[in-house]
Amino acid sequence: MALIEGPAGIGKTELLKETLAAGRRRGFQVFGARAGELEQGLPFGVVRQLFELPLARSIDRSVLTGPAEQATRLLTLGDVRGEPVGSPPDQFALVHGLYWLCLNLAERGPVLIAVDDVHWADEASLGWLAYLVRRIEDQPVAVALALRSPHPVAESSVLRDIRAHPFTATLPLEPLSESAAASLVRATFPDAAEEFCRACHHVTAGNPFFLRELVAALRAEGVPPTASESERVRQMAPGTITHVVLLRLGALPPPALDVARAIAVFGARAEVRHAAALADLDVEQAAEAADALVAAGILNEGRPLEFVHPVVRTAIYGDIPPGARAAAHARAARILASDRVPPDRVAGHVLLTEPAHDAWAVEALRAAARWLADAGAPAGAIPYLRRALAEPPPEVRADVLFELGSLEVMVGDRNAADRLQECLEASQDRRRRAEIALLLGRASAGSSYAEAVQTFQRAIDELGEDEREVRLRLEAELLAVARWEPTLRSLVRERLPRVAAEASRGETSAERRLLGFLAQETALLNEPAEEARRWAEKALAGGLLLAEEGSDSRLYHYATDALTLTGAYERADRASAEALEDARSRGSFAGFARVAFSRVLLNMHRGHISDAEVDARAAIQSAEQSGARILFVPAAGFLAEALVERGDVEGAEEVLREAASTPDFENNPAAFIALAARGRWFMAVGRTVEALEDLSRTARLGERFDVVTPAVVPWRSLTAVALATRGAPEEARQLVAEELALARAFGAPRPIGIALRAQGLVERGEEGLALLRESVSALEGSGADLEHARSLTDLGAALRRANRRSEAREPLRRGAEMAFRCGATALFERAQAELKATGARPRRVVLHGVDSLTASERRVAAMASGGMTNREIAQALFVSVKTVEKHLGQAYAKLGVSSRAELKNVLKGHGR
C-alpha cells in the first residue's frame, strides 16, 4: 500500500492516473475512485465507486462466493444465484466480505486499487482499507492512496492506523524546482526570461497545478514573458487560481457554466443526463457543453463527467450562492430518484438542502436508511434518520423515531433510549408500544438494569391476553437483564415457576427463547442437571432456535452452555458446531465471538486445552472486532487458565493483567471466571495468600450474582486445597463438604469428581485414598478428560507418599498419558516426576508427529485434511490466507508430509 502525500495541486492525481495506466498495461485488474468532500456521508461510498460499476458490467460468479456474497446488497448487484441473500450482514461481516471480494478478484489476476483524495473518504471505506492493509501480505494486490497534506480536516484515527502500518509506504511529493518550473513555463512561452520563470515559481511555490493555471491566465491576458513583467507576476496571489478558473469558465458559451455547476453539485462523477436535467438542457446540448469544458481544461475526457482537479470543483461549487446550492441539491435528489439510483445517493443530496417539512424528502431519507441497514451498514443509516427528524409531518415523526432508535440500539448509541422514550410516549397502539418497549429496554440496560426491567414490566402489564407471544418475548428480555442485577434476583426467582410452566412446551419462538434462559438459570442455581439439560434440548428444538435467532443470540448460547455445564458434551459440541456454521455462512463476527466463547467453556470442561486456547484467542479477537466486549473478561479468564495448564505462567499473567485493567472489573459478573483463573495462577506460582484472596472475591461474586453451582467454577474445592496447604483443615473440610453436597444435588460427573478429589486431598490417609479412588470412578467415561487425569495423578501421588509405589504407577501412567493428550503440560510433567519418584522409568516423550503441532496448526491441518482449501479455512476462521499457509506449512514440516492426502493419513485416529 502506497500513500502518496502532498498539498493540493502537487501532482497526486496525475501520479495516480499514471499508476492506473501502468497497471492496465501490465495486465492488472484496475479499480479507481476519488473521494469527495460532499460524499463523506455516504457509507462505503469509495468502496462502491471502486467495485460497483466494474462488477455490474461483468458479474463473475466466482468473485461473489463465500464471505464476498455479503457485499452483493451494498454493491447493488443483487443475488447472482437467483435466491434471497438472507438476513443482512453486520458491518464487520460486510468489511470481511469486501476483503474476500478483493481476494477473489486477485485469483483471476493481480489487482490495483487507487483512491484519490482519501482524506475525504467516508469512515466505512477507510475501515475497509485498514482491514485490507493488515491482510495484504503475499497477496497480488497493490493499493495506492493519494492524501492531501496539510490535511483540510483533522486526520481520522483509521487513516493514522493505515499510515502507521508496516505494509504502508509513504511517498511525499515535493514542489517543483526552479529549473523544472522554468521548463513548464517555457512549454507555453518558449522565450520566457529567466526572471519571469523565477517569478512564476515564486508565486506558485513550485506547485504544478497552480503553475499551469497561472501560465494559462498570463497567456489569456496577453502578458509578455519578459523580465520587466516579473513584478506583475509576483503580485498575483495563489488565490488568483480560483479567479482564473471562473474567468475561463465565463469565456465559454452560456450552457457550459450551467453544466459545470450541475456537475459540481452532483459530486465526484456525474452522468450527462443528470447534468442536463439539472441545467435545464437536453442531453445533446449538455454533451456539447461538456466537450467545451474538456477543451478548456476544466473537465477530464470521457464519461462519467469529472473535473480535472478537486480545486476546480471547489472553485465552481463555492461560486454558487448558498441558497441556490441548497435548491440545486433538492432538484438533484429528485432527478436521481427518478433514475432509480441507490437510495443513499438520493438522500445524500437531501442532507444538503434546507428543512422544509417535505414529506417526499422524509421518505427519501427513510428509504436510504432502510437500504443501508439492509446492506449491513446501520451506522451509516443513522445520519439520514436524524436529518429526517428535522423534516417530518407530525403523523410520521413517531415512525422516524422508532426507526432511528432501532438503529441506535443496534450500534450501541447512547441516544437510543431518549429517542425510543419519546416514541413510546407518542404511540397509543398496545402492540406497537410493546415493540418499542423491547428496544427501549435493551437500550436502557446499558446504563440501568433496573430501568430496563421497569420498561419491560410496564409493557407486559399493558398487553392483553391475545398478545401472548410478544408478552413472552418481553418476559425473556426482562429475565435476561434482571438475572445479572443483584437487587432484582428475587424478581427472577418469583417469576421462574410461572415462566417454566408457560413456556414448557417450547412450541413458539418466544417459548424457545424463554427456555434458553431457563436452561442456563436452572444450571446456575444448581437445580438437577437433568432438568437443565431437558430445558436446553427443548429450547434448541432441533435447530429451530438457531434458525430463528442466529448464532449471535445470547439465548441460543445460554442453552448450549447449559448442556456443557450438565456434562452433555457431545450434544453441546453439535449445537455449537451448527452455530459456528451459521456464523460462517452469514459472516457474523458477533456470532463467531459467541460461538468461540461457548466452545472455550466446552473444551475447558472436556479438558481439551489446546482447543480451548485457540477458541479463547478467537473469542477475544472477534469480540474486540465485533464490539461484543462483554465476552472479553471471561474469555481472558479461560485463556489464562489454559495457559497455566500448558505451563505458560508468564503468558497467563499478561492475559490476567489485561483483563483486570478493564473498567469496573470486580463488579462485572464475568469477572467470576477471571478471578478464579487468577486464583489458580497464584496457586501455580506458589503464592497461596494471594490465591485465597482472589478465591474469596470469586465467592463473593458468586453469591452476589446467584451462581450456586460448582459446575461453573469449583471455587470451594480450590479454596479448600489452598487452606489445607496452610494448615487450616477444618475450614477446608467444611468448604469441600458443602461443594460435594451441591455437586451431588446437581448430578453431573465433573463437579462430583472435582469435589471428591479435593476432599481426598484434604483428608489424606486411607480415607483420603478412598475418596481419590471414588473421584477417579466418578470421572471415568464422563468426557471430562483433564479432571480425570488430575484425579489419577493425585491418586498416584498419594499412593507414592504412602510408600505404595508399585500400586501408584498405574494411575500415574494413565494420568500422564491423558494429560499429554489434553495438552496439559504442567500436569503431564508433574505425573512424570511422580512416576520417577516411584522408581519407574516413565516413557520419554519427544514432541514429534501430531503431538508436536500447536493448537492452531492442528486445527488448520484437520480442516485441510477434511478437504477444505486454504481459502475456505481462512474464511471459516476469519483469518488471512497467509496465516493458514503459515500454520499448514509448519504442520507439513513437523509431520514430514507434502500433500493433503498424506496429511489425512497421518491425522487418522487422532480424533479432534
Coordinates of N, CA and C in Angstrom, one line a residue, residues 440-546:
L440 N -36.4 -0.3 23.8 CA -36.1 0.7 24.8 C -35.5 0.0 26.0
G441 N -36.0 -1.2 26.4 CA -35.4 -1.9 27.5 C -34.0 -2.3 27.2
R442 N -33.7 -2.8 26.0 CA -32.4 -3.2 25.6 C -31.4 -2.0 25.6
A443 N -31.9 -0.8 25.2 CA -31.1 0.4 25.2 C -30.9 0.9 26.6
S444 N -31.9 0.8 27.5 CA -31.7 1.2 28.9 C -30.8 0.3 29.7
A445 N -30.7 -1.0 29.3 CA -29.9 -1.9 30.0 C -28.5 -1.5 30.0
G446 N -28.0 -0.7 29.0 CA -26.6 -0.3 29.0 C -26.3 0.6 30.2
S447 N -27.2 1.3 30.7 CA -27.0 2.2 31.8 C -27.6 1.8 33.1
S448 N -28.8 1.1 33.0 CA -29.5 0.8 34.2 C -30.4 -0.5 34.0
Y449 N -30.0 -1.6 34.6 CA -30.8 -2.8 34.5 C -32.2 -2.6 35.2
A450 N -32.2 -1.8 36.3 CA -33.5 -1.6 36.9 C -34.4 -0.8 36.0
E451 N -33.9 0.2 35.4 CA -34.8 1.0 34.5 C -35.3 0.1 33.3
A452 N -34.4 -0.8 32.8 CA -34.8 -1.6 31.7 C -35.9 -2.6 32.1
V453 N -35.8 -3.1 33.3 CA -36.8 -4.1 33.8 C -38.1 -3.4 34.0
Q454 N -38.1 -2.1 34.5 CA -39.3 -1.4 34.7 C -40.0 -1.2 33.3
T455 N -39.2 -0.9 32.3 CA -39.7 -0.7 30.9 C -40.4 -2.0 30.4
F456 N -39.7 -3.1 30.6 CA -40.3 -4.4 30.2 C -41.6 -4.7 31.0
Q457 N -41.6 -4.4 32.3 CA -42.7 -4.7 33.1 C -43.9 -3.9 32.7
R458 N -43.7 -2.6 32.5 CA -44.8 -1.8 32.1 C -45.5 -2.2 30.8
A459 N -44.6 -2.6 29.9 CA -45.2 -3.1 28.6 C -45.9 -4.4 28.8
I460 N -45.4 -5.3 29.6 CA -46.1 -6.6 29.9 C -47.5 -6.3 30.5
D461 N -47.5 -5.4 31.5 CA -48.8 -5.1 32.1 C -49.8 -4.5 31.2
E462 N -49.4 -3.8 30.1 CA -50.3 -3.2 29.2 C -51.0 -4.2 28.3
L463 N -50.3 -5.3 28.0 CA -50.7 -6.2 27.0 C -51.9 -7.0 27.4
G464 N -52.7 -7.3 26.4 CA -53.9 -8.2 26.6 C -53.6 -9.6 26.5
E465 N -54.5 -10.5 26.8 CA -54.3 -11.9 26.7 C -54.0 -12.4 25.3
D466 N -54.5 -11.7 24.3 CA -54.3 -12.1 22.9 C -52.9 -11.8 22.4
E467 N -52.1 -11.2 23.2 CA -50.7 -10.8 22.8 C -49.7 -11.6 23.5
R468 N -50.0 -12.9 23.6 CA -49.1 -13.8 24.4 C -47.7 -13.9 23.9
E469 N -47.5 -14.0 22.6 CA -46.2 -14.2 22.0 C -45.2 -13.0 22.3
V470 N -45.7 -11.8 22.1 CA -44.9 -10.6 22.3 C -44.7 -10.4 23.9
R471 N -45.7 -10.8 24.7 CA -45.5 -10.8 26.1 C -44.4 -11.7 26.6
L472 N -44.3 -12.9 26.0 CA -43.3 -13.9 26.4 C -41.9 -13.4 25.9
R473 N -41.9 -12.7 24.8 CA -40.6 -12.1 24.4 C -40.1 -11.1 25.4
L474 N -41.1 -10.3 25.8 CA -40.7 -9.3 26.9 C -40.3 -9.9 28.1
E475 N -40.9 -11.0 28.5 CA -40.5 -11.8 29.7 C -39.1 -12.3 29.6
A476 N -38.8 -12.8 28.4 CA -37.4 -13.3 28.2 C -36.4 -12.2 28.3
E477 N -36.7 -11.1 27.7 CA -35.7 -9.9 27.9 C -35.6 -9.5 29.3
L478 N -36.8 -9.4 30.0 CA -36.8 -8.9 31.4 C -35.9 -9.9 32.3
L479 N -36.1 -11.2 32.1 CA -35.3 -12.1 32.9 C -33.8 -12.1 32.6
A480 N -33.5 -12.0 31.3 CA -32.1 -12.0 30.9 C -31.4 -10.8 31.5
V481 N -32.1 -9.6 31.6 CA -31.5 -8.4 32.2 C -31.4 -8.5 33.7
A482 N -32.6 -8.9 34.3 CA -32.7 -8.9 35.8 C -31.7 -10.0 36.4
R483 N -31.4 -11.0 35.6 CA -30.6 -12.1 36.1 C -29.2 -11.6 36.6
W484 N -28.7 -10.5 36.0 CA -27.3 -10.0 36.4 C -27.4 -8.7 37.2
E485 N -28.5 -8.4 37.8 CA -28.6 -7.3 38.7 C -29.0 -7.8 40.1
P486 N -28.1 -7.8 41.1 CA -28.3 -8.4 42.4 C -29.6 -8.0 43.0
T487 N -29.9 -6.7 42.9 CA -31.1 -6.2 43.6 C -32.4 -6.8 42.9
L488 N -32.3 -7.4 41.8 CA -33.5 -7.9 41.1 C -33.6 -9.4 41.1
R489 N -32.7 -10.1 41.9 CA -32.7 -11.5 41.9 C -34.0 -12.1 42.4
S490 N -34.6 -11.5 43.4 CA -35.8 -12.0 44.0 C -36.9 -12.0 42.9
L491 N -36.9 -11.0 42.0 CA -37.9 -10.9 41.0 C -37.7 -12.1 40.0
V492 N -36.5 -12.4 39.7 CA -36.3 -13.6 38.8 C -36.8 -14.9 39.5
R493 N -36.4 -15.1 40.7 CA -36.9 -16.3 41.4 C -38.4 -16.4 41.5
E494 N -39.1 -15.3 41.7 CA -40.5 -15.3 41.8 C -41.2 -15.7 40.4
R495 N -40.6 -15.2 39.3 CA -41.2 -15.4 38.0 C -40.8 -16.8 37.4
L496 N -39.7 -17.4 37.9 CA -39.3 -18.6 37.2 C -40.3 -19.8 37.2
P497 N -41.0 -20.1 38.3 CA -42.0 -21.2 38.2 C -43.1 -20.9 37.1
R498 N -43.6 -19.7 37.1 CA -44.6 -19.4 36.2 C -44.1 -19.4 34.7
V499 N -42.9 -18.9 34.5 CA -42.3 -18.9 33.2 C -42.1 -20.4 32.7
A500 N -41.6 -21.2 33.7 CA -41.3 -22.6 33.3 C -42.6 -23.3 32.9
A501 N -43.7 -23.0 33.6 CA -45.0 -23.6 33.3 C -45.5 -23.1 31.9
E502 N -45.4 -21.8 31.7 CA -46.0 -21.2 30.5 C -45.2 -21.6 29.2
A503 N -43.9 -21.7 29.3 CA -43.0 -21.9 28.2 C -42.6 -23.4 28.0
S504 N -43.1 -24.3 28.9 CA -42.6 -25.6 28.9 C -42.7 -26.4 27.7
R505 N -43.7 -26.1 26.8 CA -43.9 -26.9 25.6 C -42.9 -26.5 24.5
G506 N -42.4 -25.3 24.5 CA -41.4 -24.9 23.6 C -41.9 -24.9 22.1
E507 N -43.2 -24.5 21.9 CA -43.8 -24.6 20.6 C -43.7 -23.4 19.8
T508 N -43.4 -22.2 20.4 CA -43.3 -21.0 19.7 C -41.9 -20.4 19.9
S509 N -41.6 -19.4 19.0 CA -40.3 -18.8 19.1 C -40.0 -18.2 20.5
A510 N -41.0 -17.4 21.0 CA -40.9 -16.8 22.3 C -40.7 -17.8 23.4
E511 N -41.4 -19.0 23.3 CA -41.3 -20.0 24.3 C -39.9 -20.6 24.3
R512 N -39.3 -20.8 23.1 CA -38.0 -21.3 23.0 C -36.9 -20.3 23.5
R513 N -37.2 -19.1 23.3 CA -36.2 -18.1 23.9 C -36.2 -18.2 25.4
L514 N -37.4 -18.3 26.0 CA -37.5 -18.4 27.4 C -36.9 -19.6 28.0
L515 N -37.0 -20.7 27.2 CA -36.5 -22.0 27.7 C -34.9 -21.9 27.6
G516 N -34.4 -21.2 26.6 CA -32.9 -21.0 26.6 C -32.4 -20.3 27.9
F517 N -33.2 -19.3 28.3 CA -32.8 -18.7 29.6 C -33.0 -19.6 30.8
L518 N -34.1 -20.4 30.8 CA -34.5 -21.3 31.9 C -33.4 -22.4 32.0
A519 N -32.9 -22.9 30.9 CA -31.9 -23.9 30.9 C -30.6 -23.5 31.6
Q520 N -30.2 -22.3 31.3 CA -29.0 -21.8 32.0 C -29.2 -21.4 33.4
E521 N -30.4 -20.8 33.7 CA -30.7 -20.4 35.1 C -30.8 -21.7 36.0
T522 N -31.5 -22.7 35.4 CA -31.6 -24.0 36.2 C -30.2 -24.5 36.6
A523 N -29.3 -24.5 35.6 CA -28.0 -25.0 35.9 C -27.2 -24.1 36.9
L524 N -27.3 -22.7 36.7 CA -26.6 -21.8 37.6 C -27.1 -21.9 39.1
L525 N -28.4 -22.2 39.2 CA -29.0 -22.3 40.6 C -28.8 -23.7 41.2
N526 N -28.1 -24.5 40.4 CA -27.8 -25.9 40.9 C -29.0 -26.8 41.1
E527 N -30.0 -26.5 40.3 CA -31.1 -27.5 40.2 C -30.6 -28.7 39.4
P528 N -31.3 -29.8 39.5 CA -30.8 -31.0 38.9 C -30.3 -30.9 37.4
A529 N -29.2 -31.4 37.1 CA -28.6 -31.3 35.8 C -29.5 -31.8 34.7
E530 N -30.2 -32.9 35.0 CA -31.1 -33.5 34.1 C -32.2 -32.5 33.7
E531 N -32.7 -31.7 34.6 CA -33.7 -30.8 34.3 C -33.2 -29.6 33.4
A532 N -32.0 -29.1 33.7 CA -31.4 -28.1 32.9 C -31.2 -28.6 31.5
R533 N -30.7 -29.9 31.4 CA -30.5 -30.5 30.1 C -31.8 -30.6 29.3
R534 N -32.9 -31.0 30.0 CA -34.2 -31.1 29.3 C -34.6 -29.8 28.7
W535 N -34.5 -28.7 29.6 CA -34.9 -27.4 29.1 C -34.0 -27.0 27.9
A536 N -32.8 -27.2 27.9 CA -31.9 -26.8 26.8 C -32.3 -27.5 25.5
E537 N -32.6 -28.8 25.6 CA -32.9 -29.6 24.4 C -34.2 -29.0 23.8
K538 N -35.2 -28.7 24.7 CA -36.5 -28.1 24.2 C -36.2 -26.7 23.6
A539 N -35.3 -26.0 24.2 CA -35.1 -24.6 23.6 C -34.4 -24.7 22.3
L540 N -33.5 -25.6 22.1 CA -32.8 -25.7 20.8 C -33.7 -26.3 19.7
A541 N -34.6 -27.2 20.1 CA -35.7 -27.6 19.2 C -35.2 -28.1 17.9
G542 N -34.1 -28.9 17.9 CA -33.6 -29.5 16.7 C -33.1 -28.5 15.7
G543 N -32.7 -27.3 16.1 CA -32.2 -26.3 15.2 C -33.1 -25.1 15.0
L544 N -34.4 -25.2 15.5 CA -35.3 -24.1 15.3 C -34.9 -22.8 15.9
L545 N -34.4 -22.9 17.2 CA -33.9 -21.7 17.8 C -32.8 -21.0 17.1
L546 N -31.9 -21.8 16.6 CA -30.8 -21.2 15.8 C -31.3 -20.5 14.5

